[in-house]
mmCIF file of C-alpha atoms in Angstrom:
data_model
loop_
_atom_site.group_PDB
_atom_site.id
_atom_site.type_symbol
_atom_site.label_atom_id
_atom_site.label_comp_id
_atom_site.label_asym_id
_atom_site.label_seq_id
_atom_site.Cartn_x
_atom_site.Cartn_y
_atom_site.Cartn_z
ATOM 1 C CA MET A 1 -7.054 11.791 13.588
ATOM 2 C CA GLN A 2 -8.681 14.999 12.396
ATOM 3 C CA GLY A 3 -8.132 14.186 8.728
ATOM 4 C CA VAL A 4 -5.834 12.531 6.279
ATOM 5 C CA THR A 5 -2.922 14.900 6.612
ATOM 6 C CA ASN A 6 0.828 14.693 6.245
ATOM 7 C CA GLU A 7 2.365 15.696 9.557
ATOM 8 C CA GLY A 8 5.835 14.327 8.866
ATOM 9 C CA ALA A 9 8.766 16.118 7.324
ATOM 10 C CA ALA A 10 8.288 16.919 3.649
ATOM 11 C CA PRO A 11 10.456 14.866 1.277
ATOM 12 C CA GLY A 12 13.448 16.581 -0.307
ATOM 13 C CA LEU A 13 13.572 17.790 -3.901
ATOM 14 C CA ARG A 14 15.300 14.651 -5.161
ATOM 15 C CA GLU A 15 12.730 12.392 -3.510
ATOM 16 C CA ARG A 16 9.850 14.487 -4.862
ATOM 17 C CA LYS A 17 11.269 14.196 -8.381
ATOM 18 C CA LYS A 18 11.620 10.431 -8.008
ATOM 19 C CA ARG A 19 8.058 10.085 -6.815
ATOM 20 C CA ALA A 20 6.811 12.307 -9.639
ATOM 21 C CA THR A 21 8.628 10.231 -12.272
ATOM 22 C CA ARG A 22 7.370 6.966 -10.805
ATOM 23 C CA ALA A 23 3.835 8.332 -10.673
ATOM 24 C CA ALA A 24 4.058 9.517 -14.278
ATOM 25 C CA LEU A 25 5.204 6.075 -15.435
ATOM 26 C CA ALA A 26 2.497 4.283 -13.469
ATOM 27 C CA GLU A 27 -0.174 6.672 -14.734
ATOM 28 C CA ALA A 28 0.975 6.256 -18.325
ATOM 29 C CA ALA A 29 0.970 2.472 -17.962
ATOM 30 C CA VAL A 30 -2.532 2.396 -16.486
ATOM 31 C CA ARG A 31 -4.008 4.777 -19.053
ATOM 32 C CA LEU A 32 -2.490 2.870 -21.969
ATOM 33 C CA ALA A 33 -3.602 -0.467 -20.518
ATOM 34 C CA ALA A 34 -7.130 0.792 -19.959
ATOM 35 C CA GLU A 35 -7.306 1.785 -23.629
ATOM 36 C CA HIS A 36 -5.384 -1.021 -25.312
ATOM 37 C CA GLY A 37 -5.116 -3.860 -22.791
ATOM 38 C CA ALA A 38 -2.059 -4.459 -20.616
ATOM 39 C CA GLU A 39 -0.737 -7.237 -22.853
ATOM 40 C CA ASN A 40 -0.582 -4.784 -25.767
ATOM 41 C CA VAL A 41 1.354 -2.075 -23.926
ATOM 42 C CA THR A 42 5.145 -2.079 -24.146
ATOM 43 C CA VAL A 43 7.794 -0.573 -21.897
ATOM 44 C CA GLU A 44 8.758 1.681 -24.791
ATOM 45 C CA ALA A 45 5.203 2.980 -25.114
ATOM 46 C CA ILE A 46 4.928 3.625 -21.385
ATOM 47 C CA SER A 47 8.269 5.422 -21.300
ATOM 48 C CA GLU A 48 7.415 7.573 -24.301
ATOM 49 C CA ALA A 49 4.076 8.573 -22.806
ATOM 50 C CA ALA A 50 5.810 9.543 -19.546
ATOM 51 C CA GLY A 51 8.578 11.441 -21.362
ATOM 52 C CA VAL A 52 11.481 9.269 -20.176
ATOM 53 C CA SER A 53 13.700 6.572 -21.667
ATOM 54 C CA PRO A 54 13.072 2.814 -21.338
ATOM 55 C CA ARG A 55 16.279 2.666 -19.308
ATOM 56 C CA THR A 56 14.762 5.115 -16.825
ATOM 57 C CA PHE A 57 11.659 2.920 -16.627
ATOM 58 C CA PHE A 58 13.720 0.101 -15.138
ATOM 59 C CA ASN A 59 15.102 2.429 -12.488
ATOM 60 C CA TYR A 60 11.595 2.464 -11.033
ATOM 61 C CA PHE A 61 10.059 -0.880 -11.965
ATOM 62 C CA ASP A 62 11.676 -4.303 -12.130
ATOM 63 C CA SER A 63 9.421 -5.538 -14.912
ATOM 64 C CA HIS A 64 6.736 -4.528 -17.392
ATOM 65 C CA ASP A 65 3.957 -5.909 -15.171
ATOM 66 C CA ASP A 66 5.099 -4.022 -12.083
ATOM 67 C CA ALA A 67 4.117 -0.714 -13.678
ATOM 68 C CA PHE A 68 0.460 -1.783 -13.546
ATOM 69 C CA VAL A 69 0.594 -3.547 -10.178
ATOM 70 C CA MET A 70 2.992 -1.451 -8.058
ATOM 71 C CA MET A 71 2.218 2.217 -8.463
ATOM 72 C CA ASP A 72 4.861 3.000 -5.825
ATOM 73 C CA ARG A 73 7.105 0.164 -4.668
ATOM 74 C CA ASP A 74 8.562 2.290 -1.846
ATOM 75 C CA ALA A 75 5.189 3.116 -0.290
ATOM 76 C CA GLY A 76 5.101 0.016 1.891
ATOM 77 C CA GLU A 77 8.468 0.741 3.460
ATOM 78 C CA ARG A 78 7.487 4.351 4.141
ATOM 79 C CA VAL A 79 4.355 3.161 5.944
ATOM 80 C CA ARG A 80 6.291 0.583 7.979
ATOM 81 C CA GLN A 81 8.898 3.177 8.923
ATOM 82 C CA ALA A 82 6.146 5.498 10.107
ATOM 83 C CA VAL A 83 4.675 2.696 12.227
ATOM 84 C CA ARG A 84 8.093 2.013 13.750
ATOM 85 C CA GLU A 85 8.563 5.698 14.575
ATOM 86 C CA ALA A 86 5.017 6.390 15.810
ATOM 87 C CA PRO A 87 4.715 7.720 19.384
ATOM 88 C CA ALA A 88 4.564 4.969 22.005
ATOM 89 C CA ALA A 89 1.276 6.418 23.319
ATOM 90 C CA LEU A 90 -0.525 5.387 20.121
ATOM 91 C CA SER A 91 -2.201 1.991 20.008
ATOM 92 C CA PRO A 92 -1.163 -0.324 17.168
ATOM 93 C CA VAL A 93 -4.369 0.499 15.269
ATOM 94 C CA GLU A 94 -3.734 4.226 15.677
ATOM 95 C CA ALA A 95 -0.088 3.892 14.614
ATOM 96 C CA VAL A 96 -1.047 2.009 11.457
ATOM 97 C CA ARG A 97 -3.882 4.420 10.740
ATOM 98 C CA GLU A 98 -1.662 7.486 11.012
ATOM 99 C CA ALA A 99 1.057 5.896 8.879
ATOM 100 C CA LEU A 100 -1.441 5.061 6.143
ATOM 101 C CA ALA A 101 -3.059 8.497 6.384
ATOM 102 C CA THR A 102 0.296 10.146 5.741
ATOM 103 C CA GLU A 103 0.957 7.929 2.733
ATOM 104 C CA LEU A 104 -2.510 8.504 1.287
ATOM 105 C CA VAL A 105 -2.532 12.274 1.739
ATOM 106 C CA ASP A 106 -2.550 12.905 -2.020
ATOM 107 C CA VAL A 107 -4.874 10.081 -3.022
ATOM 108 C CA ALA A 108 -7.828 12.406 -3.610
ATOM 109 C CA GLU A 109 -5.981 13.906 -6.559
ATOM 110 C CA ARG A 110 -5.697 10.506 -8.272
ATOM 111 C CA GLN A 111 -9.216 9.113 -8.084
ATOM 112 C CA GLU A 112 -9.401 8.530 -11.841
ATOM 113 C CA ILE A 113 -6.135 6.563 -11.881
ATOM 114 C CA TRP A 114 -7.192 4.381 -8.957
ATOM 115 C CA ARG A 115 -10.431 3.599 -10.770
ATOM 116 C CA LEU A 116 -8.664 2.842 -14.064
ATOM 117 C CA ARG A 117 -6.092 0.662 -12.300
ATOM 118 C CA ALA A 118 -8.863 -1.440 -10.741
ATOM 119 C CA THR A 119 -10.337 -1.917 -14.212
ATOM 120 C CA VAL A 120 -6.969 -2.931 -15.685
ATOM 121 C CA LEU A 121 -6.364 -5.531 -12.969
ATOM 122 C CA GLN A 122 -9.874 -6.948 -13.301
ATOM 123 C CA ARG A 123 -9.332 -7.449 -17.026
ATOM 124 C CA SER A 124 -6.042 -9.312 -16.580
ATOM 125 C CA PRO A 125 -6.006 -12.470 -14.420
ATOM 126 C CA ARG A 126 -2.201 -12.528 -14.644
ATOM 127 C CA LEU A 127 -1.862 -9.030 -13.245
ATOM 128 C CA LEU A 128 -4.532 -9.693 -10.625
ATOM 129 C CA VAL A 129 -2.596 -12.709 -9.335
ATOM 130 C CA ARG A 130 0.643 -10.740 -9.389
ATOM 131 C CA GLY A 131 -0.976 -7.925 -7.480
ATOM 132 C CA LEU A 132 -2.331 -10.366 -4.899
ATOM 133 C CA GLY A 133 1.141 -11.820 -4.399
ATOM 134 C CA ALA A 134 2.652 -8.373 -3.901
ATOM 135 C CA HIS A 135 -0.115 -7.486 -1.463
ATOM 136 C CA MET A 136 0.456 -10.641 0.587
ATOM 137 C CA ALA A 137 4.201 -9.951 0.797
ATOM 138 C CA GLU A 138 3.556 -6.374 1.967
ATOM 139 C CA GLU A 139 1.011 -7.633 4.470
ATOM 140 C CA LEU A 140 3.500 -10.032 6.052
ATOM 141 C CA GLU A 141 6.134 -7.309 6.336
ATOM 142 C CA MET A 142 3.607 -5.027 8.008
ATOM 143 C CA ALA A 143 2.675 -7.831 10.434
ATOM 144 C CA GLU A 144 6.345 -8.224 11.339
ATOM 145 C CA THR A 145 6.623 -4.467 11.939
ATOM 146 C CA ILE A 146 3.554 -4.509 14.197
ATOM 147 C CA ALA A 147 4.970 -7.528 16.070
ATOM 148 C CA VAL A 148 8.206 -5.660 16.739
ATOM 149 C CA ARG A 149 6.234 -2.674 18.017
ATOM 150 C CA LEU A 150 4.220 -4.896 20.347
ATOM 151 C CA GLY A 151 7.274 -6.790 21.574
ATOM 152 C CA SER A 152 6.514 -9.735 23.810
ATOM 153 C CA ARG A 153 2.753 -9.235 23.441
ATOM 154 C CA ALA A 154 3.030 -10.382 19.817
ATOM 155 C CA GLN A 155 4.477 -13.785 20.744
ATOM 156 C CA ASP A 156 1.436 -15.928 21.480
ATOM 157 C CA GLU A 157 0.449 -19.549 21.171
ATOM 158 C CA THR A 158 -0.952 -18.922 17.701
ATOM 159 C CA SER A 159 2.479 -17.906 16.461
ATOM 160 C CA ALA A 160 4.009 -21.061 17.876
ATOM 161 C CA ALA A 161 1.258 -23.213 16.429
ATOM 162 C CA ALA A 162 1.632 -21.638 13.003
ATOM 163 C CA GLN A 163 5.377 -22.137 13.143
ATOM 164 C CA GLY A 164 4.967 -25.818 13.911
ATOM 165 C CA ALA A 165 2.137 -26.449 11.477
ATOM 166 C CA CYS A 166 3.647 -24.689 8.485
ATOM 167 C CA GLY A 167 7.313 -25.297 9.199
ATOM 168 C CA LYS A 168 8.171 -21.720 8.265
ATOM 169 C CA GLY A 169 8.328 -18.334 9.841
ATOM 170 C CA SER A 170 8.296 -15.030 8.071
ATOM 171 C CA GLY A 171 9.450 -14.257 4.584
ATOM 172 C CA ASN A 172 12.832 -13.195 5.907
ATOM 173 C CA GLY A 173 14.141 -16.707 6.400
ATOM 174 C CA PRO A 174 13.064 -20.234 7.312
ATOM 175 C CA ASP A 175 14.108 -19.793 10.954
ATOM 176 C CA SER A 176 12.486 -16.399 11.475
ATOM 177 C CA PRO A 177 9.620 -16.450 14.002
ATOM 178 C CA ALA A 178 6.188 -15.894 12.514
ATOM 179 C CA PRO A 179 4.283 -12.816 13.723
ATOM 180 C CA GLY A 180 1.560 -13.591 16.230
ATOM 181 C CA LEU A 181 -2.154 -13.645 15.559
ATOM 182 C CA TYR A 182 -2.813 -9.996 16.430
ATOM 183 C CA PRO A 183 -0.072 -8.515 14.181
ATOM 184 C CA ARG A 184 -1.177 -10.658 11.240
ATOM 185 C CA LEU A 185 -4.824 -9.832 11.774
ATOM 186 C CA LEU A 186 -4.199 -6.103 12.113
ATOM 187 C CA ALA A 187 -1.981 -6.032 9.011
ATOM 188 C CA ALA A 188 -4.573 -7.947 6.988
ATOM 189 C CA VAL A 189 -7.566 -5.960 8.205
ATOM 190 C CA ALA A 190 -5.764 -2.620 7.748
ATOM 191 C CA GLY A 191 -4.943 -3.502 4.149
ATOM 192 C CA THR A 192 -8.540 -4.512 3.542
ATOM 193 C CA ALA A 193 -9.752 -1.329 5.226
ATOM 194 C CA VAL A 194 -7.704 0.812 2.842
ATOM 195 C CA ARG A 195 -8.995 -1.130 -0.156
ATOM 196 C CA VAL A 196 -12.596 -0.775 1.011
ATOM 197 C CA ALA A 197 -12.099 2.935 1.716
ATOM 198 C CA VAL A 198 -10.671 3.557 -1.761
ATOM 199 C CA GLU A 199 -13.323 1.462 -3.519
ATOM 200 C CA HIS A 200 -16.169 3.107 -1.593
ATOM 201 C CA TRP A 201 -14.715 6.556 -2.208
ATOM 202 C CA CYS A 202 -14.292 5.911 -5.946
ATOM 203 C CA ALA A 203 -17.872 4.692 -6.173
ATOM 204 C CA GLN A 204 -19.121 7.948 -4.610
ATOM 205 C CA GLY A 205 -17.852 10.101 -7.472
ATOM 206 C CA PRO A 206 -15.465 13.051 -7.734
ATOM 207 C CA ASP A 207 -17.164 15.116 -5.024
ATOM 208 C CA ALA A 208 -16.637 12.497 -2.297
ATOM 209 C CA ASP A 209 -14.276 13.312 0.572
ATOM 210 C CA PHE A 210 -11.673 10.572 0.854
ATOM 211 C CA SER A 211 -10.527 11.679 4.296
ATOM 212 C CA GLU A 212 -14.066 11.284 5.618
ATOM 213 C CA VAL A 213 -14.397 7.773 4.182
ATOM 214 C CA PHE A 214 -10.967 6.842 5.522
ATOM 215 C CA ARG A 215 -11.854 8.088 9.026
ATOM 216 C CA ARG A 216 -15.119 6.167 9.054
ATOM 217 C CA VAL A 217 -13.478 2.916 7.979
ATOM 218 C CA PHE A 218 -10.729 3.094 10.591
ATOM 219 C CA THR A 219 -13.157 4.128 13.326
ATOM 220 C CA LEU A 220 -15.069 0.927 12.651
ATOM 221 C CA LEU A 221 -11.827 -1.016 12.685
ATOM 222 C CA ALA A 222 -10.627 0.525 15.949
ATOM 223 C CA ASP A 223 -13.971 -0.079 17.653
ATOM 224 C CA GLY A 224 -13.828 -3.792 16.916
ATOM 225 C CA LEU A 225 -10.137 -4.668 17.234
ATOM 226 C CA ALA A 226 -8.905 -3.996 20.770
ATOM 227 C CA GLU A 227 -5.197 -4.036 21.621
ATOM 228 C CA PRO A 228 -4.109 -7.287 23.312
ATOM 229 C CA PRO A 229 -3.207 -7.060 27.025
ATOM 230 C CA PRO A 230 0.436 -7.107 28.168
ATOM 231 C CA ALA A 231 1.979 -10.555 28.503
ATOM 232 C CA GLY A 232 1.693 -12.076 31.985
#
C-alpha cells in the first residue's frame, strides 16, 4: 500500500449527503459532550447544532448514546464488504489493511474530533462500556468475514474447542459455527492496530501524517502474523 487512499468507486450524491449529515450529528454530539458532559446533552441540542430535526437524528442513530459511540454505524459493513471483494491475490492481512485504508481516507481531516471523542468516552464509564460492546460485535462480524474469505483454512481445532466450551457460535445464531483462531485474532489485532494508529497519530499533533503511521502499524502487524497454510 503506497498510502491511505480510496481506490474504490466514489459514493453517489445521496450517499455523500447521508454521510455528511451523520458526520455533522456525531461532531455536534462530541463537541457538546466535551463542553457540557454527555449526560447533559440532549438529542434536541445535538440536532439543533447540526441544523436538522430530532426526527432526522433518529434516522442515523438508534439512541442518544449512539451519537457519541458510533460516529458512523455503516462503516463496519463497508469495511467487511471491501474485504469480501478484495482481490484473491491479497493475503488476509493485506485485504483487511486495504479495506480499512479506504474507510479511513478522510480521517486526517477529523483529528480534533477523534481526540475529543476519546476524551468524552474516558469521562463516561457508561459510554465507554457501550463503545466496548459495539467494538466487540464489530470484531466478531469481521472475524466471520475473514473466515469466509479463508474458507476451509479457517475451520481449525480451536474453533471446535471454542464451540464446545462456550456452547455458542457466532452472534448470528446459537448454531452458527464460531470463526477459527486466525480470523478472530486478525480481526482483534486489526482493530487494535487502527486504535493504536489513531491514538499515536493524535498524540503527534496536527502536522503528523496519518497515512505514514497507519502504514507503519500494519507493516508491523503483517511481519508478525503470517497467513495459515492451506488445510491438509
